[in-house]
């Protein structure tokens, strides 16, 4: 995974994504709308950090079970008090970012409640196969070799 991180740039189709980490873009957007000057970055970082820590809290379980029998699955409960308050205070986009991080945590690391690195296909919005990751790394290495010569 580290090798792929080193070879990938921001525009690469296949990169390592930290599943369960809050997407900072909605937080930055709402902070830019509400604050000005140097406060924007500070508020943005503080808000993201607070919610990343909330995600790690094992006492907070904003999930409910839906379905019946063998088709039972856990989903984020939109009626959870913390999520409702987040939505009221910071908007739906911020709440959606937290919900997505919760869903990723529940899928990729349900027992740990911390972000985990996953090989991700950003073009198709899905987990990448090992074969796709190796093919991408090979292509990146060839590209780097051409640049050197």
PDB file of C-alpha atoms in Angstrom:
ATOM      1  CA  UNK A   1       0.000   0.000   0.000  1.00  0.00           C
ATOM      2  CA  UNK A   2       2.818   2.397   0.863  1.00  0.00           C
ATOM      3  CA  UNK A   3       4.388   1.848  -2.560  1.00  0.00           C
ATOM      4  CA  UNK A   4       1.131   2.792  -4.258  1.00  0.00           C
ATOM      5  CA  UNK A   5       0.830   5.905  -2.080  1.00  0.00           C
ATOM      6  CA  UNK A   6       4.319   6.946  -3.128  1.00  0.00           C
ATOM      7  CA  UNK A   7       3.604   6.388  -6.833  1.00  0.00           C
ATOM      8  CA  UNK A   8       0.134   7.920  -6.961  1.00  0.00           C
ATOM      9  CA  UNK A   9      -0.696  11.546  -7.400  1.00  0.00           C
ATOM     10  CA  UNK A  10      -3.986  13.307  -6.635  1.00  0.00           C
ATOM     11  CA  UNK A  11      -5.337  12.695 -10.151  1.00  0.00           C
ATOM     12  CA  UNK A  12      -4.578   8.963 -10.295  1.00  0.00           C
ATOM     13  CA  UNK A  13      -7.531   6.679 -10.927  1.00  0.00           C
ATOM     14  CA  UNK A  14      -6.310   4.051  -8.456  1.00  0.00           C
ATOM     15  CA  UNK A  15      -5.135   5.328  -5.088  1.00  0.00           C
ATOM     16  CA  UNK A  16      -5.240   4.404  -1.446  1.00  0.00           C
ATOM     17  CA  UNK A  17      -8.338   5.725   0.283  1.00  0.00           C
ATOM     18  CA  UNK A  18      -8.689   5.827   4.057  1.00  0.00           C
ATOM     19  CA  UNK A  19     -12.096   4.303   4.666  1.00  0.00           C
ATOM     20  CA  UNK A  20     -13.862   5.817   7.638  1.00  0.00           C
ATOM     21  CA  UNK A  21     -12.141   9.169   7.383  1.00  0.00           C
ATOM     22  CA  UNK A  22     -14.380  12.225   7.152  1.00  0.00           C
ATOM     23  CA  UNK A  23     -14.374  13.991   3.777  1.00  0.00           C
ATOM     24  CA  UNK A  24     -13.180  17.498   4.601  1.00  0.00           C
ATOM     25  CA  UNK A  25     -14.653  19.277   1.550  1.00  0.00           C
ATOM     26  CA  UNK A  26     -18.190  19.804   2.937  1.00  0.00           C
ATOM     27  CA  UNK A  27     -16.708  21.058   6.216  1.00  0.00           C
ATOM     28  CA  UNK A  28     -14.482  23.534   4.377  1.00  0.00           C
ATOM     29  CA  UNK A  29     -17.379  24.724   2.220  1.00  0.00           C
ATOM     30  CA  UNK A  30     -19.647  25.474   5.181  1.00  0.00           C
ATOM     31  CA  UNK A  31     -16.810  27.173   7.078  1.00  0.00           C
ATOM     32  CA  UNK A  32     -16.060  29.385   4.062  1.00  0.00           C
ATOM     33  CA  UNK A  33     -19.723  30.423   4.014  1.00  0.00           C
ATOM     34  CA  UNK A  34     -19.867  31.207   7.739  1.00  0.00           C
ATOM     35  CA  UNK A  35     -16.452  32.580   8.629  1.00  0.00           C
ATOM     36  CA  UNK A  36     -13.903  34.911   7.100  1.00  0.00           C
ATOM     37  CA  UNK A  37     -10.157  35.409   7.054  1.00  0.00           C
ATOM     38  CA  UNK A  38      -7.907  33.134   9.060  1.00  0.00           C
ATOM     39  CA  UNK A  39     -10.860  31.780  11.015  1.00  0.00           C
ATOM     40  CA  UNK A  40     -11.986  29.663   8.061  1.00  0.00           C
ATOM     41  CA  UNK A  41      -9.057  27.250   8.128  1.00  0.00           C
ATOM     42  CA  UNK A  42      -8.969  27.064  11.923  1.00  0.00           C
ATOM     43  CA  UNK A  43     -12.712  26.371  12.234  1.00  0.00           C
ATOM     44  CA  UNK A  44     -12.555  23.866   9.386  1.00  0.00           C
ATOM     45  CA  UNK A  45      -9.726  21.898  11.013  1.00  0.00           C
ATOM     46  CA  UNK A  46     -11.360  22.012  14.445  1.00  0.00           C
ATOM     47  CA  UNK A  47     -14.728  20.846  13.116  1.00  0.00           C
ATOM     48  CA  UNK A  48     -13.216  17.988  11.092  1.00  0.00           C
ATOM     49  CA  UNK A  49     -11.078  16.877  14.025  1.00  0.00           C
ATOM     50  CA  UNK A  50     -14.065  16.914  16.375  1.00  0.00           C
ATOM     51  CA  UNK A  51     -16.125  14.711  14.083  1.00  0.00           C
ATOM     52  CA  UNK A  52     -13.255  12.364  13.301  1.00  0.00           C
ATOM     53  CA  UNK A  53     -12.905  11.855  17.055  1.00  0.00           C
ATOM     54  CA  UNK A  54     -16.673  11.322  17.398  1.00  0.00           C
ATOM     55  CA  UNK A  55     -16.418   8.560  14.801  1.00  0.00           C
ATOM     56  CA  UNK A  56     -13.800   6.784  16.917  1.00  0.00           C
ATOM     57  CA  UNK A  57     -15.976   6.864  20.054  1.00  0.00           C
ATOM     58  CA  UNK A  58     -17.087   3.265  20.738  1.00  0.00           C
ATOM     59  CA  UNK A  59     -19.865   4.526  23.046  1.00  0.00           C
ATOM     60  CA  UNK A  60     -21.581   6.259  20.110  1.00  0.00           C
ATOM     61  CA  UNK A  61     -23.508   3.743  18.035  1.00  0.00           C
ATOM     62  CA  UNK A  62     -25.705   5.597  15.520  1.00  0.00           C
ATOM     63  CA  UNK A  63     -26.818   2.425  13.718  1.00  0.00           C
ATOM     64  CA  UNK A  64     -30.090   0.599  13.499  1.00  0.00           C
ATOM     65  CA  UNK A  65     -30.906  -2.825  12.087  1.00  0.00           C
ATOM     66  CA  UNK A  66     -33.301  -3.055   9.175  1.00  0.00           C
ATOM     67  CA  UNK A  67     -34.710  -6.034   7.299  1.00  0.00           C
ATOM     68  CA  UNK A  68     -35.738  -9.439   8.502  1.00  0.00           C
ATOM     69  CA  UNK A  69     -34.167 -12.844   9.008  1.00  0.00           C
ATOM     70  CA  UNK A  70     -31.000 -13.363   7.016  1.00  0.00           C
ATOM     71  CA  UNK A  71     -31.455 -10.044   5.184  1.00  0.00           C
ATOM     72  CA  UNK A  72     -30.842  -8.056   8.370  1.00  0.00           C
ATOM     73  CA  UNK A  73     -28.306  -5.237   7.968  1.00  0.00           C
ATOM     74  CA  UNK A  74     -27.061  -2.237   9.908  1.00  0.00           C
ATOM     75  CA  UNK A  75     -27.627   1.260   8.536  1.00  0.00           C
ATOM     76  CA  UNK A  76     -26.917   4.700   9.940  1.00  0.00           C
ATOM     77  CA  UNK A  77     -29.898   5.926  11.960  1.00  0.00           C
ATOM     78  CA  UNK A  78     -30.922   9.369  10.665  1.00  0.00           C
ATOM     79  CA  UNK A  79     -32.816   9.902  13.918  1.00  0.00           C
ATOM     80  CA  UNK A  80     -29.637   9.714  16.002  1.00  0.00           C
ATOM     81  CA  UNK A  81     -29.464  12.822  18.200  1.00  0.00           C
ATOM     82  CA  UNK A  82     -25.841  13.697  17.370  1.00  0.00           C
ATOM     83  CA  UNK A  83     -26.505  13.433  13.635  1.00  0.00           C
ATOM     84  CA  UNK A  84     -29.697  15.476  13.858  1.00  0.00           C
ATOM     85  CA  UNK A  85     -27.891  18.190  15.808  1.00  0.00           C
ATOM     86  CA  UNK A  86     -25.002  18.121  13.296  1.00  0.00           C
ATOM     87  CA  UNK A  87     -27.444  18.578  10.424  1.00  0.00           C
ATOM     88  CA  UNK A  88     -29.254  21.444  12.143  1.00  0.00           C
ATOM     89  CA  UNK A  89     -26.035  23.221  13.062  1.00  0.00           C
ATOM     90  CA  UNK A  90     -23.838  22.603   9.981  1.00  0.00           C
ATOM     91  CA  UNK A  91     -26.152  21.373   7.193  1.00  0.00           C
ATOM     92  CA  UNK A  92     -26.962  18.226   5.245  1.00  0.00           C
ATOM     93  CA  UNK A  93     -23.670  18.061   3.323  1.00  0.00           C
ATOM     94  CA  UNK A  94     -21.634  17.877   6.529  1.00  0.00           C
ATOM     95  CA  UNK A  95     -24.033  15.300   7.982  1.00  0.00           C
ATOM     96  CA  UNK A  96     -23.764  13.283   4.764  1.00  0.00           C
ATOM     97  CA  UNK A  97     -19.950  13.292   4.994  1.00  0.00           C
ATOM     98  CA  UNK A  98     -20.130  11.940   8.557  1.00  0.00           C
ATOM     99  CA  UNK A  99     -22.726   9.333   7.537  1.00  0.00           C
ATOM    100  CA  UNK A 100     -20.516   8.159   4.678  1.00  0.00           C
ATOM    101  CA  UNK A 101     -17.535   7.815   7.039  1.00  0.00           C
ATOM    102  CA  UNK A 102     -19.712   5.837   9.489  1.00  0.00           C
ATOM    103  CA  UNK A 103     -20.904   3.520   6.716  1.00  0.00           C
ATOM    104  CA  UNK A 104     -17.322   2.968   5.570  1.00  0.00           C
ATOM    105  CA  UNK A 105     -16.200   2.194   9.117  1.00  0.00           C
ATOM    106  CA  UNK A 106     -19.049  -0.242   9.556  1.00  0.00           C
ATOM    107  CA  UNK A 107     -18.220  -1.993   6.286  1.00  0.00           C
ATOM    108  CA  UNK A 108     -14.418  -2.017   6.331  1.00  0.00           C
ATOM    109  CA  UNK A 109     -13.572  -2.010  10.057  1.00  0.00           C
ATOM    110  CA  UNK A 110     -16.662  -2.632  12.215  1.00  0.00           C
ATOM    111  CA  UNK A 111     -14.698  -3.790  15.247  1.00  0.00           C
ATOM    112  CA  UNK A 112     -12.078  -1.055  15.330  1.00  0.00           C
ATOM    113  CA  UNK A 113     -13.782   2.304  14.655  1.00  0.00           C
ATOM    114  CA  UNK A 114     -10.641   3.715  13.048  1.00  0.00           C
ATOM    115  CA  UNK A 115      -9.885   4.516   9.399  1.00  0.00           C
ATOM    116  CA  UNK A 116      -8.264   1.773   7.334  1.00  0.00           C
ATOM    117  CA  UNK A 117      -6.396   2.073   4.013  1.00  0.00           C
ATOM    118  CA  UNK A 118      -8.112   0.430   1.030  1.00  0.00           C
ATOM    119  CA  UNK A 119      -7.086   0.253  -2.598  1.00  0.00           C
ATOM    120  CA  UNK A 120      -9.736   2.398  -4.309  1.00  0.00           C
ATOM    121  CA  UNK A 121     -10.792   2.994  -7.912  1.00  0.00           C
ATOM    122  CA  UNK A 122     -11.756   6.686  -7.874  1.00  0.00           C
ATOM    123  CA  UNK A 123     -12.947   6.615 -11.479  1.00  0.00           C
ATOM    124  CA  UNK A 124     -15.644   4.022 -10.742  1.00  0.00           C
ATOM    125  CA  UNK A 125     -16.169   4.782  -7.036  1.00  0.00           C
ATOM    126  CA  UNK A 126     -15.438   1.267  -5.806  1.00  0.00           C
ATOM    127  CA  UNK A 127     -12.827  -0.887  -4.151  1.00  0.00           C
ATOM    128  CA  UNK A 128     -10.081  -1.740  -6.653  1.00  0.00           C
ATOM    129  CA  UNK A 129      -8.887  -5.275  -7.208  1.00  0.00           C
ATOM    130  CA  UNK A 130      -5.310  -6.233  -6.475  1.00  0.00           C
ATOM    131  CA  UNK A 131      -4.839  -6.875 -10.200  1.00  0.00           C
ATOM    132  CA  UNK A 132      -5.966  -3.303 -10.994  1.00  0.00           C
ATOM    133  CA  UNK A 133      -3.620  -1.924  -8.339  1.00  0.00           C
ATOM    134  CA  UNK A 134      -0.627  -3.826  -9.692  1.00  0.00           C
ATOM    135  CA  UNK A 135      -1.434  -2.785 -13.270  1.00  0.00           C
ATOM    136  CA  UNK A 136      -1.653   0.844 -12.154  1.00  0.00           C
ATOM    137  CA  UNK A 137       1.650   0.662 -10.256  1.00  0.00           C
ATOM    138  CA  UNK A 138       3.356  -0.899 -13.275  1.00  0.00           C
ATOM    139  CA  UNK A 139       2.053   1.901 -15.482  1.00  0.00           C
ATOM    140  CA  UNK A 140       3.249   4.545 -12.997  1.00  0.00           C
ATOM    141  CA  UNK A 141       6.732   2.980 -12.814  1.00  0.00           C
ATOM    142  CA  UNK A 142       7.011   2.926 -16.623  1.00  0.00           C
ATOM    143  CA  UNK A 143       5.948   6.574 -16.713  1.00  0.00           C
ATOM    144  CA  UNK A 144       8.590   7.511 -14.118  1.00  0.00           C
ATOM    145  CA  UNK A 145      11.296   5.635 -16.050  1.00  0.00           C
ATOM    146  CA  UNK A 146      10.407   7.550 -19.231  1.00  0.00           C
ATOM    147  CA  UNK A 147      10.673  10.850 -17.359  1.00  0.00           C
ATOM    148  CA  UNK A 148      14.190  10.035 -16.156  1.00  0.00           C
ATOM    149  CA  UNK A 149      15.581   9.186 -19.595  1.00  0.00           C
TER     150      UNK A 149
END
